[in-house]
């Protein structure tokens, strides 16, 4: 079986986690702050707040950015459901912006047109969540310009793109956004088992997210509202959660982070090799914009009309028949039953819907061998013959 993705754990990773098991702090020790500092330094951001998943990170970032029941968050249909669900956790509404036909990321022209219409109707979004699909950075300078013009906050869902860069700027630096979220789920580029992180250069937002991560409790004298009753004194200032990352998870993350650049380079080399092997077939290949380095979390191809009139389903079945793991990233979020109940219908986002009828994710992970790749490409070629 060749899976579509697979985590990679080294002996050094195992030793790092075992060392925590033998230490005094399984959680709330020194390792989470060390991991946060390391990721902040790696990306060039001022603050990093580790949590137990990217879903939690999106939730807390939305709360920190002030998203509430009177607000609306916009994201793309071509993403994992968590990019939209974070708004619903805050009681806010969700709306979508269609994707670009080539990059499969948020289409900035569609965003601008929708903003103009929304301003006319008095329904501008509070937060916009561009998603770095497959590991390719979004058109952040343009989105940031629109944010200044129309007055919304920008939260990048970079769950696919730690290790990627745009115009020399590491994803996660928050150069063109208010905050960036990473995922450390095992299918992602580096893992903590489950885990996520909020990156920001905004000190107040960082404080708010860090407080909400742990019940809304503070021990910071400057923030307290009552005179301290003693050295045990802490205050719960608002309703927070237990979204903390453990030191066990952070130790794994710190160890994995050391190989981030090597992994991204390896994924890029495999992607280039796929590009070469697939170039003669009737498929569209990932299109990486000039100035972008993708993290290549995913390698997706898109079927073009072909002489044998093969469909996406034909190719899926042919690959699965050969024990090759393949899937669709993503069934458009607005067509999920939960979002259909909120009023979304087929036909609303034609690019994302057309994409979803033609896209196929091929296996890509650092341990994928050239011979595995040849097997995958041969299976695709045969399915299209
Ligand atoms: C994986 C993923 C998430 C959620 O990540 P978790 O860490 O599993 O909560 C959110 N958004 C996107 C785009 C993802 O791929």
Coordinates of N, CA and C in Angstrom, one line a residue, residues 135-239:
X135 N 0.1 23.9 0.5 CA 1.4 24.4 0.9 C 1.9 25.6 0.2
X136 N 1.0 26.1 -0.8 CA 1.4 27.3 -1.5 C 0.8 28.6 -0.9
X137 N 1.7 29.5 -0.6 CA 1.2 30.8 0.1 C 0.2 31.5 -0.8
X138 N -0.7 32.1 -0.1 CA -1.8 32.9 -0.8 C -1.2 34.3 -1.3
X139 N -2.0 35.0 -2.0 CA -1.5 36.3 -2.5 C -1.7 37.4 -1.4
X140 N -0.8 37.2 -0.4 CA -1.0 37.9 0.8 C -0.8 39.5 0.7
X141 N 0.1 40.0 -0.1 CA 0.2 41.4 -0.2 C -1.1 42.1 -0.7
X142 N -1.7 41.4 -1.7 CA -3.0 42.0 -2.2 C -4.1 41.9 -1.2
X143 N -4.1 40.7 -0.5 CA -5.2 40.6 0.5 C -5.0 41.6 1.7
X144 N -3.7 41.8 2.0 CA -3.4 42.8 3.1 C -3.8 44.2 2.7
X145 N -3.6 44.5 1.4 CA -4.0 45.8 0.9 C -5.5 46.0 1.0
X146 N -6.2 44.9 0.6 CA -7.7 45.0 0.7 C -8.1 45.1 2.2
X147 N -7.4 44.5 3.1 CA -7.7 44.6 4.5 C -7.7 46.0 5.0
X148 N -6.6 46.7 4.5 CA -6.4 48.1 4.9 C -7.6 49.0 4.3
X149 N -8.0 48.7 3.1 CA -9.0 49.4 2.4 C -10.4 49.2 3.0
X150 N -10.7 47.9 3.3 CA -12.0 47.6 3.7 C -12.2 47.3 5.2
X151 N -11.1 47.3 5.9 CA -11.1 47.3 7.4 C -11.5 45.9 8.0
X152 N -10.9 44.8 7.4 CA -11.1 43.5 8.1 C -9.8 43.0 8.6
X153 N -9.9 42.0 9.4 CA -8.7 41.3 10.0 C -8.3 40.1 9.1
X154 N -7.0 39.8 9.0 CA -6.6 38.7 8.2 C -6.0 37.6 9.0
X155 N -6.5 36.4 8.9 CA -6.0 35.2 9.7 C -5.7 34.2 8.6
X156 N -4.3 33.9 8.5 CA -3.9 32.9 7.4 C -4.0 31.5 8.0
X157 N -4.8 30.6 7.3 CA -4.7 29.2 7.7 C -3.6 28.6 7.0
X158 N -2.4 28.5 7.7 CA -1.2 27.9 7.1 C -1.0 26.5 7.5
X159 N -2.1 25.8 7.8 CA -2.0 24.4 8.2 C -1.2 23.5 7.3
X160 N -1.1 23.9 6.0 CA -0.4 23.1 5.0 C 1.0 23.7 4.7
X161 N 1.4 24.8 5.3 CA 2.5 25.6 4.7 C 3.6 26.0 5.6
X162 N 3.7 25.4 6.8 CA 4.9 25.7 7.6 C 6.2 25.3 6.7
X163 N 7.2 26.2 6.7 CA 8.3 25.9 5.9 C 8.3 26.5 4.5
X164 N 7.1 27.0 4.1 CA 7.0 27.7 2.8 C 7.4 29.1 2.9
X165 N 7.6 29.8 1.8 CA 7.9 31.2 1.8 C 7.4 31.9 0.6
X166 N 7.3 33.3 0.7 CA 6.7 34.1 -0.4 C 7.6 35.4 -0.5
X167 N 8.1 35.6 -1.6 CA 9.0 36.8 -1.8 C 10.0 36.9 -0.7
X168 N 10.6 35.8 -0.3 CA 11.7 35.8 0.7 C 11.2 35.9 2.1
X169 N 9.9 35.9 2.3 CA 9.3 36.0 3.6 C 8.8 34.7 4.0
X170 N 9.2 34.1 5.2 CA 8.7 32.9 5.7 C 7.2 32.9 6.0
X171 N 6.5 31.9 5.6 CA 5.1 31.8 6.1 C 5.1 31.8 7.6
X172 N 4.3 32.5 8.3 CA 4.3 32.6 9.7 C 4.9 33.8 10.3
X173 N 5.5 34.7 9.4 CA 6.1 35.9 9.9 C 5.0 37.0 10.2
X174 N 3.8 36.8 9.6 CA 2.7 37.7 9.8 C 3.0 39.1 9.2
X175 N 3.8 39.1 8.2 CA 4.2 40.4 7.5 C 2.9 41.0 6.9
X176 N 2.0 40.1 6.3 CA 0.9 40.6 5.6 C -0.4 40.1 6.2
X177 N -0.5 39.9 7.5 CA -1.7 39.4 8.2 C -1.6 39.8 9.7
X178 N -2.8 39.6 10.4 CA -2.8 39.8 11.8 C -2.3 38.6 12.6
X179 N -2.6 37.4 12.0 CA -2.2 36.2 12.6 C -2.1 35.0 11.6
X180 N -1.3 34.0 11.9 CA -1.1 32.8 11.1 C -1.3 31.6 12.0
X181 N -2.0 30.6 11.5 CA -2.2 29.3 12.2 C -1.5 28.2 11.5
X182 N -0.8 27.4 12.3 CA -0.1 26.1 11.8 C -0.8 24.9 12.4
X183 N -0.8 23.8 11.7 CA -1.3 22.5 12.3 C -0.1 21.5 12.4
X184 N -0.1 20.8 13.5 CA 1.0 19.7 13.7 C 0.3 18.4 13.7
X185 N -0.8 18.2 13.0 CA -1.4 16.9 12.9 C -0.4 16.0 12.1
X186 N -0.4 14.7 12.3 CA 0.6 13.8 11.7 C 0.6 13.8 10.2
X187 N -0.5 14.2 9.5 CA -0.4 14.3 8.0 C 0.4 15.5 7.5
X188 N 0.5 16.5 8.4 CA 1.1 17.8 8.0 C 2.7 17.6 8.0
X189 N 3.4 18.7 7.6 CA 4.8 18.6 7.4 C 5.6 18.2 8.6
X190 N 5.3 18.9 9.8 CA 5.9 18.4 11.0 C 4.8 18.2 12.0
X191 N 5.0 17.2 12.9 CA 3.9 16.9 13.8 C 4.3 16.9 15.3
X192 N 3.2 17.1 16.1 CA 3.3 16.9 17.6 C 2.3 15.9 18.0
X193 N 1.8 15.0 17.1 CA 0.7 14.1 17.4 C -0.6 14.8 17.1
X194 N -1.1 15.6 17.9 CA -2.1 16.6 17.7 C -1.4 17.9 18.1
X195 N -1.7 19.0 17.4 CA -1.2 20.3 17.9 C -1.4 21.4 16.9
X196 N -1.3 22.6 17.4 CA -1.4 23.8 16.5 C -0.7 25.0 17.1
X197 N -0.6 26.1 16.3 CA 0.0 27.2 16.9 C -0.5 28.5 16.2
X198 N -0.6 29.6 17.0 CA -1.0 30.9 16.5 C 0.2 31.7 16.5
X199 N 0.5 32.3 15.4 CA 1.7 33.3 15.2 C 1.1 34.7 15.1
X200 N 1.7 35.6 15.8 CA 1.3 37.0 15.6 C 2.4 38.0 16.0
X201 N 2.3 39.2 15.5 CA 3.3 40.3 15.9 C 2.5 41.2 16.9
X202 N 1.3 40.9 17.2 CA 0.5 41.8 18.0 C 0.5 41.3 19.4
X203 N 1.1 42.1 20.3 CA 1.3 41.7 21.7 C 0.0 41.4 22.4
X204 N -1.0 42.3 22.2 CA -2.3 42.2 22.9 C -3.0 40.9 22.4
X205 N -3.0 40.6 21.1 CA -3.6 39.4 20.6 C -2.9 38.2 21.1
X206 N -1.6 38.2 21.2 CA -0.8 37.1 21.8 C -1.3 36.8 23.2
X207 N -1.4 37.9 24.0 CA -1.8 37.7 25.4 C -3.2 37.1 25.5
X208 N -4.1 37.6 24.7 CA -5.5 37.2 24.7 C -5.6 35.7 24.3
X209 N -4.9 35.3 23.3 CA -4.9 33.9 22.9 C -4.3 33.0 24.0
X210 N -3.2 33.4 24.5 CA -2.5 32.7 25.6 C -3.4 32.5 26.8
X211 N -4.2 33.5 27.1 CA -5.0 33.5 28.3 C -6.2 32.6 28.0
X212 N -6.8 32.7 26.8 CA -8.0 31.9 26.5 C -7.6 30.4 26.4
X213 N -6.3 30.1 26.0 CA -5.9 28.8 25.9 C -6.0 28.0 27.3
X214 N -5.9 28.8 28.3 CA -5.9 28.2 29.7 C -7.0 28.8 30.5
X215 N -8.3 28.6 30.2 CA -9.4 28.9 31.0 C -9.7 30.4 31.1
X216 N -8.9 31.3 30.5 CA -9.1 32.7 30.7 C -8.5 33.2 32.0
X217 N -7.6 32.4 32.5 CA -6.9 32.7 33.8 C -5.6 33.4 33.6
X218 N -5.4 34.4 34.4 CA -4.1 35.1 34.4 C -3.5 35.1 35.8
X219 N -2.1 35.1 35.8 CA -1.4 35.3 37.1 C -0.6 36.6 37.0
X220 N -0.8 37.4 35.9 CA -0.1 38.6 35.7 C -0.7 39.8 36.5
X221 N 0.1 40.3 37.4 CA -0.4 41.3 38.4 C -1.0 42.5 37.7
X222 N -0.3 42.9 36.5 CA -0.8 44.0 35.8 C -2.2 43.9 35.3
X223 N -2.6 42.6 35.0 CA -3.9 42.4 34.3 C -5.0 42.1 35.4
X224 N -4.6 41.9 36.6 CA -5.6 41.5 37.6 C -6.6 42.7 37.9
X225 N -7.8 42.3 38.3 CA -8.8 43.3 38.6 C -9.1 43.5 40.1
X226 N -8.6 42.5 40.9 CA -8.8 42.7 42.4 C -7.4 42.8 43.0
X227 N -7.3 43.3 44.2 CA -6.0 43.3 44.9 C -5.6 41.9 45.3
X228 N -4.4 41.5 45.1 CA -4.0 40.1 45.4 C -4.2 39.8 46.8
X229 N -4.8 38.6 47.0 CA -5.1 38.1 48.3 C -4.0 37.3 48.9
X230 N -3.0 36.9 48.1 CA -1.8 36.2 48.6 C -1.1 35.6 47.4
X231 N 0.0 34.9 47.7 CA 0.9 34.4 46.6 C 0.2 33.4 45.7
X232 N -1.0 32.8 46.2 CA -1.7 31.8 45.4 C -2.7 32.5 44.4
X233 N -2.8 33.8 44.5 CA -3.8 34.5 43.7 C -3.7 34.3 42.2
X234 N -4.8 34.0 41.6 CA -5.0 34.1 40.1 C -6.4 34.5 39.8
X235 N -6.6 35.0 38.7 CA -8.0 35.5 38.3 C -8.4 34.9 37.0
X236 N -9.7 34.5 36.9 CA -10.3 34.2 35.6 C -10.9 35.4 35.1
X237 N -10.5 36.0 34.0 CA -10.9 37.2 33.5 C -12.1 37.0 32.5
X238 N -12.1 35.9 31.8 CA -13.2 35.7 30.8 C -13.3 34.2 30.7
X239 N -14.3 33.7 29.8 CA -14.5 32.3 29.7 C -13.5 31.8 28.7

